[in-house]
Amino acid sequence: MARLPLPDGFLLAIHRPISAFNYYMSIEKEVQGGWQSYSTGSLQYHLVSSYMDADLRIDTKTLGKFGQRILRGLFLVIPEFLKLKIAQLIVKAVNRWYPQDNPFFRYLPGGLCLKIGKRVDRNEANALLLIDKMTSIPAPKLIGFTRDEKNNVGYLIMTMIPGVPADSVYYRMSYDERIQLAKDLGRHISEYRQIPNPHADYLICDTLGGPTTDHRTDIVQRTNLRIFLEGLEGQRDKYPLRYLYEKHHSVCFTHSDLHLSNILVLRGKFSGLVDWKSACFTPEYWEYTRAIWAHQGNKRTESELGHAFDKCYHDELEAEKFIWMANPTF
């Protein structure tokens, strides 16, 4: 097969600014059009159709608080084996009648969704209960949870909340909108930090008193992680790690995964917070450094997210960056 010659570098140099110009003009046009307005019904359909085939048509009316309480009450009294059968039946029915592309979610009538996966566990279900009971944070309401222990798969039924992931519209948000988004998020962070740890025997734990999960370490084998941490012992008294030992940090409730994809936005404003599977009680600065870890190298996002916190964790972030550089898998 004949090989075609590579484009001349001069042509690529011309193509780059033209493509960039067209891209930014399309964004400018989108921004000038403003944020799309939705009625309650059309908004719910917009949420569903963003994850489904365009031709899908289902009832998207929400159940309301009364209907949610009824369903949650039923799940509380149903035997565990029957909960699993119901969840599996829902998956089969949706796959047959309303095929969806997302393997981890099944979007259901009544403003509900079913989350499925090996990482779906009782900690997320319990975190949703705590958020619902002790805060006013817009987050999914728990309907029911069950787990297939044989296949290590969890099923979490919950409500949907209005909005789209911030990372899908962040490029078109003004700097003022981004900062306001961070400040609105910060108010909710301050609110859920007041949730007390009910497990007196454990200072750092998940919402059920078990071990915490963290994307920074969950791909590292325990033996390798222990060796790595032991290797840091000699750096404890040196910059920048010594700051972590010199400062006092309170332990508080933490979402632990404030990635832009988990922050929902509606018409350019904060509308909700999802994906609570990593929720736990950890040192206060972990929330900030964990959020920055997901956007490493993006100084602008790092600065904007700083507005969500009432304290400056610059020293703690520098210490964690040292750890990230020492072990790229961390």
Short mmCIF file of C-alpha atoms in Angstrom, two decimals:
data_model
loop_
_atom_site.label_atom_id
_atom_site.label_comp_id
_atom_site.label_asym_id
_atom_site.label_seq_id
_atom_site.Cartn_x
_atom_site.Cartn_y
_atom_site.Cartn_z
CA MET A 1 0.00 0.00 0.00
CA ALA A 2 1.37 3.39 -1.02
CA ARG A 3 2.27 5.80 1.74
CA LEU A 4 0.95 9.32 1.46
CA PRO A 5 3.36 12.14 2.32
CA LEU A 6 2.82 14.06 5.53
CA PRO A 7 1.33 17.57 5.21
CA ASP A 8 3.89 20.30 4.98
CA GLY A 9 4.60 22.03 8.27
CA PHE A 10 3.77 25.39 6.71
CA LEU A 11 0.25 24.20 5.88
CA LEU A 12 -0.27 22.93 9.42
CA ALA A 13 0.93 26.26 10.81
CA ILE A 14 -1.72 28.03 8.70
CA HIS A 15 -4.44 25.54 9.62
CA ARG A 16 -3.93 25.90 13.37
CA PRO A 17 -4.94 29.59 13.80
CA ILE A 18 -7.84 29.21 11.37
CA SER A 19 -9.21 26.21 13.30
CA ALA A 20 -8.72 28.00 16.63
CA PHE A 21 -10.54 31.07 15.28
CA ASN A 22 -13.51 28.98 14.11
CA TYR A 23 -13.64 27.15 17.43
CA TYR A 24 -13.67 30.32 19.53
CA MET A 25 -16.22 31.94 17.23
CA SER A 26 -18.56 28.98 17.72
CA ILE A 27 -18.19 29.32 21.50
CA GLU A 28 -18.82 33.07 21.28
CA LYS A 29 -21.98 32.42 19.29
CA GLU A 30 -23.15 29.89 21.86
CA VAL A 31 -22.46 32.30 24.73
CA GLN A 32 -24.27 35.14 22.97
CA GLY A 33 -27.33 32.89 22.69
CA GLY A 34 -27.52 32.74 26.49
CA TRP A 35 -28.45 29.81 28.68
CA GLN A 36 -31.35 27.77 27.39
CA SER A 37 -34.51 27.99 29.47
CA TYR A 38 -36.43 24.83 30.34
CA SER A 39 -39.82 24.18 31.79
CA THR A 40 -39.92 21.47 34.47
CA GLY A 41 -41.06 18.80 32.02
CA SER A 42 -38.67 19.69 29.19
CA LEU A 43 -35.76 20.00 31.63
CA GLN A 44 -36.30 16.48 32.92
CA TYR A 45 -36.43 15.20 29.34
CA HIS A 46 -33.24 17.12 28.55
CA LEU A 47 -31.50 15.39 31.46
CA VAL A 48 -32.60 11.97 30.31
CA SER A 49 -31.97 12.46 26.61
CA SER A 50 -28.39 13.62 27.22
CA TYR A 51 -27.61 10.05 28.24
CA MET A 52 -30.00 8.20 25.93
CA ASP A 53 -30.82 7.80 22.27
CA ALA A 54 -32.50 10.87 20.81
CA ASP A 55 -35.54 8.84 19.73
CA LEU A 56 -36.29 7.59 23.27
CA ARG A 57 -39.59 8.79 24.75
CA ILE A 58 -40.50 8.07 28.38
CA ASP A 59 -42.59 9.71 31.07
CA THR A 60 -40.36 12.14 32.95
CA LYS A 61 -42.79 13.48 35.56
CA THR A 62 -41.25 13.34 39.03
CA LEU A 63 -42.81 11.39 41.88
CA GLY A 64 -42.71 14.21 44.41
CA LYS A 65 -41.70 13.90 48.05
CA PHE A 66 -44.71 11.80 49.01
CA GLY A 67 -44.10 9.26 46.27
CA GLN A 68 -40.41 9.11 47.17
CA ARG A 69 -41.25 8.36 50.82
CA ILE A 70 -43.66 5.61 49.77
CA LEU A 71 -41.05 3.90 47.59
CA ARG A 72 -38.33 4.28 50.20
CA GLY A 73 -40.64 2.79 52.84
CA LEU A 74 -41.40 -0.19 50.62
CA PHE A 75 -37.70 -0.85 50.08
CA LEU A 76 -37.15 -0.80 53.83
CA VAL A 77 -39.65 -3.61 54.48
CA ILE A 78 -38.94 -5.77 51.43
CA PRO A 79 -36.58 -8.73 52.12
CA GLU A 80 -33.06 -8.34 50.76
CA PHE A 81 -33.35 -11.17 48.22
CA LEU A 82 -36.52 -9.61 46.83
CA LYS A 83 -34.85 -6.17 46.52
CA LEU A 84 -32.16 -7.76 44.36
CA LYS A 85 -34.75 -9.50 42.16
CA ILE A 86 -36.61 -6.21 41.67
CA ALA A 87 -33.41 -4.35 40.73
CA GLN A 88 -32.40 -7.04 38.26
CA LEU A 89 -35.92 -7.07 36.79
CA ILE A 90 -35.77 -3.29 36.32
CA VAL A 91 -32.49 -3.65 34.42
CA LYS A 92 -33.93 -6.32 32.14
CA ALA A 93 -37.11 -4.33 31.50
CA VAL A 94 -35.25 -1.11 30.70
CA ASN A 95 -32.78 -2.93 28.45
CA ARG A 96 -35.69 -4.37 26.49
CA TRP A 97 -38.11 -1.47 26.31
CA TYR A 98 -35.88 1.61 26.73
CA PRO A 99 -32.33 0.67 25.57
CA GLN A 100 -29.70 3.06 26.91
CA ASP A 101 -26.03 3.52 26.09
CA ASN A 102 -24.71 4.20 29.59
CA PRO A 103 -23.77 0.83 31.20
CA PHE A 104 -23.69 2.25 34.72
CA PHE A 105 -27.10 3.96 34.81
CA ARG A 106 -30.67 3.12 33.90
CA TYR A 107 -32.86 6.21 33.71
CA LEU A 108 -36.39 5.46 34.84
CA PRO A 109 -39.82 7.13 34.72
CA GLY A 110 -40.76 9.36 37.64
CA GLY A 111 -37.46 11.20 37.72
CA LEU A 112 -35.59 8.16 39.08
CA CYS A 113 -32.41 6.40 38.04
CA LEU A 114 -30.74 3.12 38.88
CA LYS A 115 -26.98 3.17 39.38
CA ILE A 116 -25.20 -0.13 38.80
CA GLY A 117 -21.63 -1.31 39.30
CA LYS A 118 -18.99 -2.99 41.40
CA ARG A 119 -18.16 0.34 43.06
CA VAL A 120 -21.78 1.04 44.00
CA ASP A 121 -21.95 0.24 47.71
CA ARG A 122 -23.81 0.97 50.92
CA ASN A 123 -21.51 3.86 51.78
CA GLU A 124 -22.98 5.97 48.97
CA ALA A 125 -26.52 5.02 49.99
CA ASN A 126 -25.80 5.97 53.60
CA ALA A 127 -24.14 9.22 52.53
CA LEU A 128 -27.30 10.20 50.62
CA LEU A 129 -29.35 9.54 53.76
CA LEU A 130 -27.03 11.75 55.85
CA ILE A 131 -27.13 14.57 53.30
CA ASP A 132 -30.93 14.38 53.07
CA LYS A 133 -31.39 14.29 56.84
CA MET A 134 -28.84 16.84 58.00
CA THR A 135 -28.40 19.35 55.17
CA SER A 136 -30.31 21.29 52.52
CA ILE A 137 -27.83 20.37 49.79
CA PRO A 138 -29.43 19.54 46.42
CA ALA A 139 -28.39 15.91 46.03
CA PRO A 140 -30.13 12.72 44.88
CA LYS A 141 -32.64 11.24 47.34
CA LEU A 142 -32.12 7.60 48.22
CA ILE A 143 -34.96 5.26 47.29
CA GLY A 144 -33.31 1.92 47.91
CA PHE A 145 -30.08 -0.08 47.78
CA THR A 146 -29.24 -3.74 47.32
CA ARG A 147 -26.19 -5.74 46.37
CA ASP A 148 -25.51 -8.92 44.49
CA GLU A 149 -22.79 -10.37 46.71
CA LYS A 150 -22.19 -13.30 44.37
CA ASN A 151 -21.28 -11.08 41.42
CA ASN A 152 -20.08 -8.12 43.52
CA VAL A 153 -22.51 -5.67 41.90
CA GLY A 154 -24.42 -2.92 43.71
CA TYR A 155 -27.79 -1.43 42.73
CA LEU A 156 -28.70 2.06 43.94
CA ILE A 157 -32.10 3.58 43.14
CA MET A 158 -32.28 7.34 43.64
CA THR A 159 -33.87 10.50 42.32
CA MET A 160 -32.38 12.67 39.59
CA ILE A 161 -31.76 16.36 40.13
CA PRO A 162 -31.90 19.16 37.53
CA GLY A 163 -28.72 20.18 35.78
CA VAL A 164 -25.88 19.08 33.55
CA PRO A 165 -22.29 18.22 34.59
CA ALA A 166 -20.24 21.39 34.94
CA ASP A 167 -17.42 19.97 32.85
CA SER A 168 -19.77 19.86 29.83
CA VAL A 169 -20.42 23.62 29.95
CA TYR A 170 -17.41 24.97 31.86
CA TYR A 171 -15.73 26.10 28.64
CA ARG A 172 -18.56 28.57 27.96
CA MET A 173 -18.98 29.92 31.49
CA SER A 174 -17.64 33.40 32.17
CA TYR A 175 -14.99 33.85 34.85
CA ASP A 176 -17.58 35.52 37.08
CA GLU A 177 -19.92 32.53 36.64
CA ARG A 178 -17.12 30.10 37.47
CA ILE A 179 -16.19 31.96 40.64
CA GLN A 180 -19.85 32.20 41.69
CA LEU A 181 -20.21 28.47 41.05
CA ALA A 182 -17.26 27.83 43.37
CA LYS A 183 -18.70 30.11 46.05
CA ASP A 184 -22.11 28.40 45.87
CA LEU A 185 -20.38 25.04 46.13
CA GLY A 186 -18.41 26.39 49.09
CA ARG A 187 -21.59 27.15 51.03
CA HIS A 188 -22.65 23.54 50.70
CA ILE A 189 -19.18 22.29 51.63
CA SER A 190 -19.39 24.32 54.84
CA GLU A 191 -22.83 22.85 55.46
CA TYR A 192 -21.96 19.17 55.10
CA ARG A 193 -18.76 19.64 57.10
CA GLN A 194 -21.04 20.05 60.12
CA ILE A 195 -22.27 16.44 59.86
CA PRO A 196 -20.91 14.67 62.97
CA ASN A 197 -19.03 11.39 62.78
CA PRO A 198 -21.27 8.78 64.48
CA HIS A 199 -18.39 6.30 64.75
CA ALA A 200 -16.46 7.32 67.86
CA ASP A 201 -13.97 4.46 67.48
CA TYR A 202 -12.67 5.71 64.13
CA LEU A 203 -11.36 9.18 63.38
CA ILE A 204 -10.92 8.64 59.63
CA CYS A 205 -13.51 6.34 58.06
CA ASP A 206 -16.36 6.18 55.59
CA THR A 207 -19.94 6.97 56.59
CA LEU A 208 -20.43 3.41 57.89
CA GLY A 209 -17.25 3.32 59.97
CA GLY A 210 -15.36 1.30 57.37
CA PRO A 211 -12.21 2.05 55.33
CA THR A 212 -12.20 5.08 53.04
CA THR A 213 -11.86 4.92 49.27
CA ASP A 214 -9.82 7.40 47.24
CA HIS A 215 -9.06 7.50 43.51
CA ARG A 216 -5.53 8.62 44.36
CA THR A 217 -4.70 5.24 45.87
CA ASP A 218 -7.32 2.72 44.74
CA ILE A 219 -5.20 1.57 41.78
CA VAL A 220 -2.12 1.00 43.92
CA GLN A 221 -1.49 -2.41 45.46
CA ARG A 222 -1.41 -2.27 49.26
CA THR A 223 2.13 -3.63 49.46
CA ASN A 224 3.47 -1.05 47.02
CA LEU A 225 1.58 1.75 48.76
CA ARG A 226 3.01 0.76 52.14
CA ILE A 227 6.55 0.70 50.74
CA PHE A 228 6.01 4.10 49.15
CA LEU A 229 4.68 5.63 52.36
CA GLU A 230 7.57 4.18 54.36
CA GLY A 231 9.92 5.82 51.86
CA LEU A 232 8.41 9.21 52.70
CA GLU A 233 9.29 8.89 56.40
CA GLY A 234 12.69 10.46 55.78
CA GLN A 235 10.99 13.53 54.28
CA ARG A 236 8.65 14.24 57.21
CA ASP A 237 10.80 16.98 58.69
CA LYS A 238 11.66 18.60 55.36
CA TYR A 239 9.82 21.03 53.12
CA PRO A 240 7.07 20.64 52.05
CA LEU A 241 5.84 17.59 54.01
CA ARG A 242 6.62 19.12 57.39
CA TYR A 243 3.69 21.54 56.95
CA LEU A 244 1.29 18.60 57.21
CA TYR A 245 2.64 17.83 60.68
CA GLU A 246 3.01 21.39 61.92
CA LYS A 247 -0.59 22.42 61.27
CA HIS A 248 -3.67 21.24 63.10
CA HIS A 249 -6.49 20.01 60.89
CA SER A 250 -9.97 19.08 61.98
CA VAL A 251 -11.56 15.89 60.66
CA CYS A 252 -14.90 16.44 58.95
CA PHE A 253 -17.39 15.00 56.49
CA THR A 254 -15.98 15.06 52.95
CA HIS A 255 -17.46 14.42 49.52
CA SER A 256 -13.99 13.35 48.34
CA ASP A 257 -14.63 13.63 44.61
CA LEU A 258 -15.40 17.23 43.68
CA HIS A 259 -14.64 16.76 40.02
CA LEU A 260 -16.50 19.11 37.68
CA SER A 261 -18.40 16.11 36.32
CA ASN A 262 -19.99 15.65 39.76
CA ILE A 263 -21.05 19.29 40.10
CA LEU A 264 -24.31 20.03 38.29
CA VAL A 265 -25.10 23.35 36.64
CA LEU A 266 -28.43 24.76 35.49
CA ARG A 267 -28.43 27.90 33.34
CA GLY A 268 -24.90 28.69 34.46
CA LYS A 269 -25.55 28.30 38.19
CA PHE A 270 -24.92 25.56 40.75
CA SER A 271 -27.84 23.11 40.90
CA GLY A 272 -26.59 20.00 42.64
CA LEU A 273 -23.88 17.59 43.74
CA VAL A 274 -23.80 13.92 42.77
CA ASP A 275 -21.65 10.78 43.08
CA TRP A 276 -21.22 10.40 46.85
CA LYS A 277 -19.58 6.96 46.73
CA SER A 278 -16.31 8.25 48.24
CA ALA A 279 -17.96 10.27 51.04
CA CYS A 280 -16.09 9.88 54.33
CA PHE A 281 -14.63 11.64 57.35
CA THR A 282 -11.12 12.93 56.61
CA PRO A 283 -8.81 15.86 57.43
CA GLU A 284 -10.39 19.09 56.22
CA TYR A 285 -7.78 19.89 53.55
CA TRP A 286 -8.28 16.58 51.75
CA GLU A 287 -11.42 17.91 50.06
CA TYR A 288 -9.43 20.69 48.41
CA THR A 289 -6.32 18.72 47.47
CA ARG A 290 -8.42 15.83 46.17
CA ALA A 291 -10.37 18.24 43.94
CA ILE A 292 -7.15 19.77 42.59
CA TRP A 293 -5.68 16.30 41.98
CA ALA A 294 -8.44 15.73 39.42
CA HIS A 295 -7.32 18.87 37.53
CA GLN A 296 -3.55 18.62 37.83
CA GLY A 297 -1.69 21.19 35.79
CA ASN A 298 -4.70 23.47 35.30
CA LYS A 299 -3.70 26.55 37.28
CA ARG A 300 -6.85 28.47 36.36
CA THR A 301 -9.19 25.73 37.62
CA GLU A 302 -7.03 25.40 40.73
CA SER A 303 -7.45 29.11 41.42
CA GLU A 304 -11.20 29.07 40.72
CA LEU A 305 -11.86 26.08 42.99
CA GLY A 306 -10.03 27.88 45.78
CA HIS A 307 -13.06 30.17 46.12
CA ALA A 308 -15.07 27.20 47.42
CA PHE A 309 -13.04 27.02 50.63
CA ASP A 310 -12.92 29.45 53.53
CA LYS A 311 -9.31 28.54 54.30
CA CYS A 312 -6.15 28.57 52.22
CA TYR A 313 -4.57 25.13 51.83
CA HIS A 314 -1.60 26.19 49.70
CA ASP A 315 1.00 24.53 51.94
CA GLU A 316 -0.99 21.31 52.09
CA LEU A 317 -1.37 21.33 48.31
CA GLU A 318 2.37 21.78 47.82
CA ALA A 319 2.97 18.81 50.11
CA GLU A 320 0.58 16.65 48.14
CA LYS A 321 2.10 17.74 44.85
CA PHE A 322 5.43 16.55 46.21
CA ILE A 323 3.82 13.16 46.85
CA TRP A 324 2.23 13.09 43.39
CA MET A 325 5.61 13.75 41.79
CA ALA A 326 7.33 11.17 43.97
CA ASN A 327 4.83 8.52 42.92
CA PRO A 328 2.84 9.31 39.73
CA THR A 329 0.29 6.57 40.51
CA PHE A 330 -0.72 8.28 43.76
#
